[in-house]
């Protein structure tokens, strides 16, 4: 079972498709100040491990994880538990040096997704509104030299036209030829993924704002994000959708006030939301969201094994 951690809300890029640009000042300030200290992270993570969570996603909603000054220690702490199956993260791959990259690649249960916002200086700046392509290119070349067969699996997440031919493409091809296939417990795919559409961030972004923007559509059943993308922030709040709910519209509980057994019980707000989705009723952050994803069978199976109420619900 997977849970997310939001340890920082900061980002060193300013991408044109990001929800940051649509937030009010109060929420934007909250995110810029957001930081989860290592001792608080350990407390929350231990509760999650004891409850049965064994997969951790370290990049929910927004924020660059490598800006978290204790990020490597947090991943190291998760690796101290025998029950851990996987830790994953998305990164823009900017805030790196050689020693930090070596450490990242050494974690046996870590999978890394590198976001690619441009394959030349102009395209990168056009997408991110910052001039950091040289740092990105330097780190990709460093990765190609340091990567070993035993290193963490890597995926490249392309958020730009692929026809931006440049020398960095050669470095990517070298790495793609050598890195492990990117596999998770929920799906299998190769090391290259393209994203050519944009969502509305739980209704925050008006329709037709972005190119290829998804619109609210006919939805049926439980959303994948609601099942596996619950996200814990530094206050202990657990947000239902760590993938899209940047405004924190729907909080299902708080780790400082409730045990996880209560937050995920058959009488919980979480259970009520999942049951409504099962009946095609979408409320809270889901009401106007365009990001509905039908969960794969393995996702459902893991939850039915853990929660008897989910099993009964699905069987109706």
Short mmCIF file of C-alpha atoms in Angstrom, two decimals:
data_model
loop_
_atom_site.label_atom_id
_atom_site.label_comp_id
_atom_site.label_asym_id
_atom_site.label_seq_id
_atom_site.Cartn_x
_atom_site.Cartn_y
_atom_site.Cartn_z
CA UNK A 1 0.00 0.00 0.00
CA UNK A 2 1.22 3.46 -0.91
CA UNK A 3 1.15 6.79 0.93
CA UNK A 4 2.64 10.14 -0.07
CA UNK A 5 4.71 12.65 1.88
CA UNK A 6 4.77 16.38 1.17
CA UNK A 7 8.00 17.43 2.89
CA UNK A 8 8.42 20.73 1.04
CA UNK A 9 6.27 23.02 -1.08
CA UNK A 10 9.12 24.95 -2.64
CA UNK A 11 10.18 24.72 -6.25
CA UNK A 12 13.13 26.25 -8.11
CA UNK A 13 11.23 26.37 -11.43
CA UNK A 14 8.20 28.37 -12.55
CA UNK A 15 6.54 26.20 -15.21
CA UNK A 16 3.72 27.70 -17.22
CA UNK A 17 1.39 24.72 -16.60
CA UNK A 18 1.90 24.65 -12.81
CA UNK A 19 -0.92 25.34 -10.35
CA UNK A 20 1.35 27.72 -8.43
CA UNK A 21 0.29 30.47 -10.82
CA UNK A 22 -3.38 30.13 -9.87
CA UNK A 23 -3.11 30.00 -6.09
CA UNK A 24 -4.09 32.80 -3.75
CA UNK A 25 -1.29 34.50 -1.81
CA UNK A 26 -2.11 32.79 1.47
CA UNK A 27 -1.79 29.27 0.09
CA UNK A 28 1.25 30.22 -1.97
CA UNK A 29 3.00 31.52 1.15
CA UNK A 30 2.09 28.33 3.01
CA UNK A 31 3.71 26.21 0.31
CA UNK A 32 6.83 28.36 0.11
CA UNK A 33 7.31 28.02 3.88
CA UNK A 34 6.37 24.34 4.03
CA UNK A 35 9.03 22.04 5.45
CA UNK A 36 8.80 18.76 7.32
CA UNK A 37 11.63 18.38 9.88
CA UNK A 38 13.38 15.02 9.97
CA UNK A 39 12.13 14.14 13.47
CA UNK A 40 8.50 14.83 12.48
CA UNK A 41 8.94 12.80 9.30
CA UNK A 42 10.25 9.85 11.32
CA UNK A 43 7.25 10.00 13.64
CA UNK A 44 4.77 10.01 10.76
CA UNK A 45 6.67 7.42 8.73
CA UNK A 46 6.87 5.01 11.68
CA UNK A 47 3.10 5.26 12.16
CA UNK A 48 2.60 4.51 8.46
CA UNK A 49 4.97 1.53 8.52
CA UNK A 50 3.31 0.13 11.66
CA UNK A 51 -0.09 0.50 10.03
CA UNK A 52 0.97 -1.42 6.93
CA UNK A 53 2.04 1.14 4.35
CA UNK A 54 5.12 -0.15 2.54
CA UNK A 55 5.41 2.13 -0.51
CA UNK A 56 6.18 5.84 -0.26
CA UNK A 57 5.90 8.54 -2.90
CA UNK A 58 8.00 11.58 -1.97
CA UNK A 59 6.76 14.09 -4.56
CA UNK A 60 3.03 14.74 -4.22
CA UNK A 61 1.18 17.66 -5.79
CA UNK A 62 3.96 20.21 -6.05
CA UNK A 63 7.44 21.08 -4.82
CA UNK A 64 10.97 19.90 -5.62
CA UNK A 65 12.07 17.20 -3.13
CA UNK A 66 15.80 17.87 -3.59
CA UNK A 67 15.25 21.32 -2.03
CA UNK A 68 14.46 19.52 1.23
CA UNK A 69 17.79 19.68 3.10
CA UNK A 70 17.14 16.40 4.97
CA UNK A 71 15.62 14.55 2.03
CA UNK A 72 18.37 11.93 1.72
CA UNK A 73 18.18 11.19 5.45
CA UNK A 74 14.44 10.66 5.09
CA UNK A 75 14.90 8.12 2.31
CA UNK A 76 17.63 6.46 4.36
CA UNK A 77 15.26 6.21 7.33
CA UNK A 78 12.58 4.52 5.20
CA UNK A 79 15.18 2.02 4.03
CA UNK A 80 15.81 1.01 7.66
CA UNK A 81 12.50 -0.91 7.64
CA UNK A 82 12.51 -4.46 6.29
CA UNK A 83 8.87 -4.15 5.21
CA UNK A 84 9.66 -1.32 2.77
CA UNK A 85 8.93 -2.26 -0.85
CA UNK A 86 9.51 0.99 -2.73
CA UNK A 87 10.25 4.71 -2.42
CA UNK A 88 9.69 6.90 -5.47
CA UNK A 89 10.20 10.52 -6.38
CA UNK A 90 9.82 13.02 -9.20
CA UNK A 91 12.58 15.59 -9.54
CA UNK A 92 13.63 18.33 -11.95
CA UNK A 93 17.22 17.13 -11.32
CA UNK A 94 18.63 20.62 -10.75
CA UNK A 95 19.64 20.81 -7.07
CA UNK A 96 22.34 18.14 -7.22
CA UNK A 97 26.04 17.60 -6.73
CA UNK A 98 28.15 14.50 -7.24
CA UNK A 99 27.96 13.21 -3.67
CA UNK A 100 24.19 13.72 -3.44
CA UNK A 101 23.64 11.92 -6.76
CA UNK A 102 25.84 9.01 -5.71
CA UNK A 103 23.80 8.67 -2.53
CA UNK A 104 20.51 8.80 -4.42
CA UNK A 105 21.60 6.10 -6.85
CA UNK A 106 22.71 3.85 -3.98
CA UNK A 107 19.27 3.32 -2.44
CA UNK A 108 18.13 -0.17 -3.51
CA UNK A 109 14.39 0.45 -3.19
CA UNK A 110 14.27 3.91 -4.72
CA UNK A 111 12.88 4.71 -8.18
CA UNK A 112 13.62 8.14 -9.69
CA UNK A 113 11.59 9.99 -12.31
CA UNK A 114 13.42 12.91 -13.93
CA UNK A 115 11.24 15.61 -15.45
CA UNK A 116 12.57 16.92 -18.78
CA UNK A 117 11.29 20.41 -19.59
CA UNK A 118 13.41 21.09 -22.64
CA UNK A 119 16.30 19.67 -24.64
CA UNK A 120 17.92 23.01 -25.32
CA UNK A 121 18.33 26.29 -23.47
CA UNK A 122 15.52 28.12 -25.26
CA UNK A 123 12.89 25.43 -24.85
CA UNK A 124 13.81 24.83 -21.22
CA UNK A 125 13.42 28.51 -20.34
CA UNK A 126 10.21 28.75 -22.34
CA UNK A 127 8.70 25.93 -20.26
CA UNK A 128 10.13 26.75 -16.83
CA UNK A 129 10.66 30.53 -16.99
CA UNK A 130 14.13 30.09 -15.51
CA UNK A 131 17.56 29.76 -17.09
CA UNK A 132 18.72 26.45 -15.60
CA UNK A 133 19.26 24.28 -18.65
CA UNK A 134 23.04 24.21 -18.22
CA UNK A 135 22.66 22.84 -14.69
CA UNK A 136 20.20 20.22 -15.91
CA UNK A 137 22.49 19.22 -18.79
CA UNK A 138 25.50 19.04 -16.44
CA UNK A 139 23.60 16.75 -14.07
CA UNK A 140 22.41 14.48 -16.89
CA UNK A 141 26.00 14.07 -18.06
CA UNK A 142 27.05 13.37 -14.47
CA UNK A 143 24.32 10.75 -14.24
CA UNK A 144 25.53 9.05 -17.41
CA UNK A 145 28.99 8.69 -15.85
CA UNK A 146 27.87 7.56 -12.39
CA UNK A 147 25.06 5.18 -13.32
CA UNK A 148 25.75 1.49 -12.66
CA UNK A 149 23.72 -1.68 -13.21
CA UNK A 150 23.02 -1.71 -9.47
CA UNK A 151 21.80 1.90 -9.41
CA UNK A 152 18.19 2.94 -8.75
CA UNK A 153 15.77 2.59 -11.68
CA UNK A 154 15.24 5.82 -13.61
CA UNK A 155 12.50 7.15 -15.86
CA UNK A 156 12.46 10.32 -17.95
CA UNK A 157 9.20 12.25 -17.94
CA UNK A 158 9.07 14.42 -21.05
CA UNK A 159 7.16 17.71 -20.76
CA UNK A 160 8.42 19.26 -24.00
CA UNK A 161 8.46 18.50 -27.76
CA UNK A 162 10.85 15.63 -28.45
CA UNK A 163 12.18 17.19 -31.67
CA UNK A 164 14.42 19.64 -29.79
CA UNK A 165 17.58 17.98 -31.04
CA UNK A 166 20.72 18.75 -29.05
CA UNK A 167 23.72 17.01 -27.55
CA UNK A 168 21.80 16.26 -24.38
CA UNK A 169 19.68 13.84 -26.38
CA UNK A 170 22.76 11.68 -26.82
CA UNK A 171 23.28 11.59 -23.06
CA UNK A 172 19.66 10.57 -22.56
CA UNK A 173 19.98 7.78 -25.10
CA UNK A 174 23.14 6.49 -23.40
CA UNK A 175 21.33 6.36 -20.07
CA UNK A 176 18.20 4.83 -21.56
CA UNK A 177 20.31 2.05 -22.99
CA UNK A 178 21.83 1.24 -19.62
CA UNK A 179 19.34 1.91 -16.84
CA UNK A 180 16.98 -0.66 -15.39
CA UNK A 181 13.41 -0.80 -16.66
CA UNK A 182 11.12 1.34 -14.53
CA UNK A 183 8.72 -1.01 -12.78
CA UNK A 184 6.23 -0.38 -9.99
CA UNK A 185 3.72 -2.64 -8.34
CA UNK A 186 0.88 -0.96 -10.22
CA UNK A 187 2.12 -0.76 -13.77
CA UNK A 188 5.09 -1.53 -15.96
CA UNK A 189 6.54 0.70 -18.63
CA UNK A 190 9.85 1.57 -20.20
CA UNK A 191 12.14 4.43 -19.25
CA UNK A 192 10.50 7.14 -21.32
CA UNK A 193 7.10 8.72 -20.69
CA UNK A 194 5.44 11.65 -22.45
CA UNK A 195 2.85 13.99 -20.99
CA UNK A 196 1.15 16.04 -23.68
CA UNK A 197 -2.00 17.04 -21.76
CA UNK A 198 -2.73 19.25 -18.75
CA UNK A 199 -5.26 18.89 -15.97
CA UNK A 200 -7.27 21.50 -14.08
CA UNK A 201 -5.85 20.87 -10.57
CA UNK A 202 -9.18 19.90 -8.97
CA UNK A 203 -11.02 22.70 -10.75
CA UNK A 204 -8.52 25.42 -9.79
CA UNK A 205 -7.58 26.14 -13.41
CA UNK A 206 -10.42 27.34 -15.70
CA UNK A 207 -11.25 25.34 -18.82
CA UNK A 208 -9.25 26.13 -21.98
CA UNK A 209 -6.43 27.81 -20.03
CA UNK A 210 -3.76 25.32 -21.13
CA UNK A 211 -3.12 23.62 -24.47
CA UNK A 212 -4.54 20.08 -24.56
CA UNK A 213 -6.28 20.67 -21.23
CA UNK A 214 -8.49 17.88 -20.01
CA UNK A 215 -12.03 18.84 -19.08
CA UNK A 216 -14.36 17.41 -16.50
CA UNK A 217 -15.75 14.32 -18.17
CA UNK A 218 -18.15 11.49 -17.53
CA UNK A 219 -16.61 9.67 -14.59
CA UNK A 220 -17.46 6.26 -13.26
CA UNK A 221 -16.30 4.49 -10.13
CA UNK A 222 -13.43 5.02 -7.73
CA UNK A 223 -10.53 7.24 -8.73
CA UNK A 224 -7.07 5.71 -8.54
CA UNK A 225 -5.68 8.86 -6.94
CA UNK A 226 -8.16 8.64 -4.07
CA UNK A 227 -6.97 5.14 -3.25
CA UNK A 228 -3.19 5.43 -3.46
CA UNK A 229 -2.32 9.15 -3.51
CA UNK A 230 -3.28 10.23 0.01
CA UNK A 231 -0.63 12.72 1.09
CA UNK A 232 0.78 13.69 4.51
CA UNK A 233 1.99 17.27 4.98
CA UNK A 234 4.12 18.76 7.82
CA UNK A 235 1.03 19.57 9.94
CA UNK A 236 0.03 15.91 9.97
CA UNK A 237 -2.96 16.51 7.69
CA UNK A 238 -3.69 13.71 5.25
CA UNK A 239 -4.97 15.13 1.97
CA UNK A 240 -7.20 12.79 -0.04
CA UNK A 241 -5.56 13.57 -3.39
CA UNK A 242 -1.82 14.13 -3.31
CA UNK A 243 -1.79 14.28 -7.11
CA UNK A 244 -4.04 17.29 -7.73
CA UNK A 245 -5.48 18.92 -4.59
CA UNK A 246 -2.97 21.73 -4.19
CA UNK A 247 -5.53 23.84 -2.30
CA UNK A 248 -6.07 21.15 0.38
CA UNK A 249 -9.80 21.08 -0.23
CA UNK A 250 -10.28 17.58 1.15
CA UNK A 251 -8.43 16.47 4.29
CA UNK A 252 -9.38 12.99 5.52
CA UNK A 253 -7.64 13.13 8.89
CA UNK A 254 -4.65 14.26 10.93
CA UNK A 255 -1.87 12.02 12.23
CA UNK A 256 -1.42 14.15 15.35
CA UNK A 257 -5.08 13.82 16.31
CA UNK A 258 -6.19 10.39 15.06
CA UNK A 259 -4.64 6.95 14.64
CA UNK A 260 -4.50 5.63 11.09
CA UNK A 261 -6.86 2.83 12.14
CA UNK A 262 -9.52 5.49 12.68
CA UNK A 263 -8.70 7.55 9.58
CA UNK A 264 -9.12 4.46 7.38
CA UNK A 265 -11.94 2.74 9.27
CA UNK A 266 -15.26 1.76 7.73
CA UNK A 267 -16.88 4.73 9.49
CA UNK A 268 -14.29 7.28 8.33
CA UNK A 269 -14.58 10.23 5.98
CA UNK A 270 -12.24 8.35 3.64
CA UNK A 271 -14.63 5.38 3.52
CA UNK A 272 -17.57 7.70 2.88
CA UNK A 273 -15.73 9.36 -0.04
CA UNK A 274 -14.75 6.03 -1.59
CA UNK A 275 -18.31 4.71 -1.28
CA UNK A 276 -19.69 7.84 -2.95
CA UNK A 277 -17.19 7.48 -5.78
CA UNK A 278 -18.22 3.84 -6.14
CA UNK A 279 -21.72 5.19 -6.72
CA UNK A 280 -20.44 7.85 -9.17
CA UNK A 281 -20.82 10.73 -6.71
CA UNK A 282 -17.86 13.12 -6.53
CA UNK A 283 -17.49 15.75 -3.82
CA UNK A 284 -14.80 17.99 -2.31
CA UNK A 285 -11.65 18.21 -4.39
CA UNK A 286 -13.09 15.62 -6.80
CA UNK A 287 -16.21 17.59 -7.70
CA UNK A 288 -14.75 19.54 -10.63
CA UNK A 289 -11.54 17.58 -11.21
CA UNK A 290 -10.58 16.47 -14.72
CA UNK A 291 -8.02 13.90 -13.57
CA UNK A 292 -10.21 10.88 -12.79
CA UNK A 293 -8.26 7.63 -13.21
CA UNK A 294 -9.75 4.17 -12.95
CA UNK A 295 -7.55 2.09 -10.61
CA UNK A 296 -5.87 -1.00 -11.92
CA UNK A 297 -6.92 -4.30 -10.41
CA UNK A 298 -3.74 -4.65 -8.36
CA UNK A 299 -4.48 -1.34 -6.64
CA UNK A 300 -7.96 -2.53 -5.69
CA UNK A 301 -6.68 -5.94 -4.60
CA UNK A 302 -4.20 -4.40 -2.18
CA UNK A 303 -6.90 -2.27 -0.60
CA UNK A 304 -9.44 -5.07 -0.36
CA UNK A 305 -6.86 -7.18 1.47
CA UNK A 306 -6.22 -4.37 3.92
CA UNK A 307 -9.74 -3.03 4.44
CA UNK A 308 -12.69 -5.38 4.72
CA UNK A 309 -15.07 -2.48 4.07
CA UNK A 310 -13.46 -1.88 0.66
CA UNK A 311 -13.92 -5.53 -0.24
CA UNK A 312 -17.61 -5.39 0.68
CA UNK A 313 -18.04 -2.15 -1.22
CA UNK A 314 -16.40 -3.40 -4.42
CA UNK A 315 -18.46 -6.60 -4.30
CA UNK A 316 -21.79 -4.73 -4.28
#
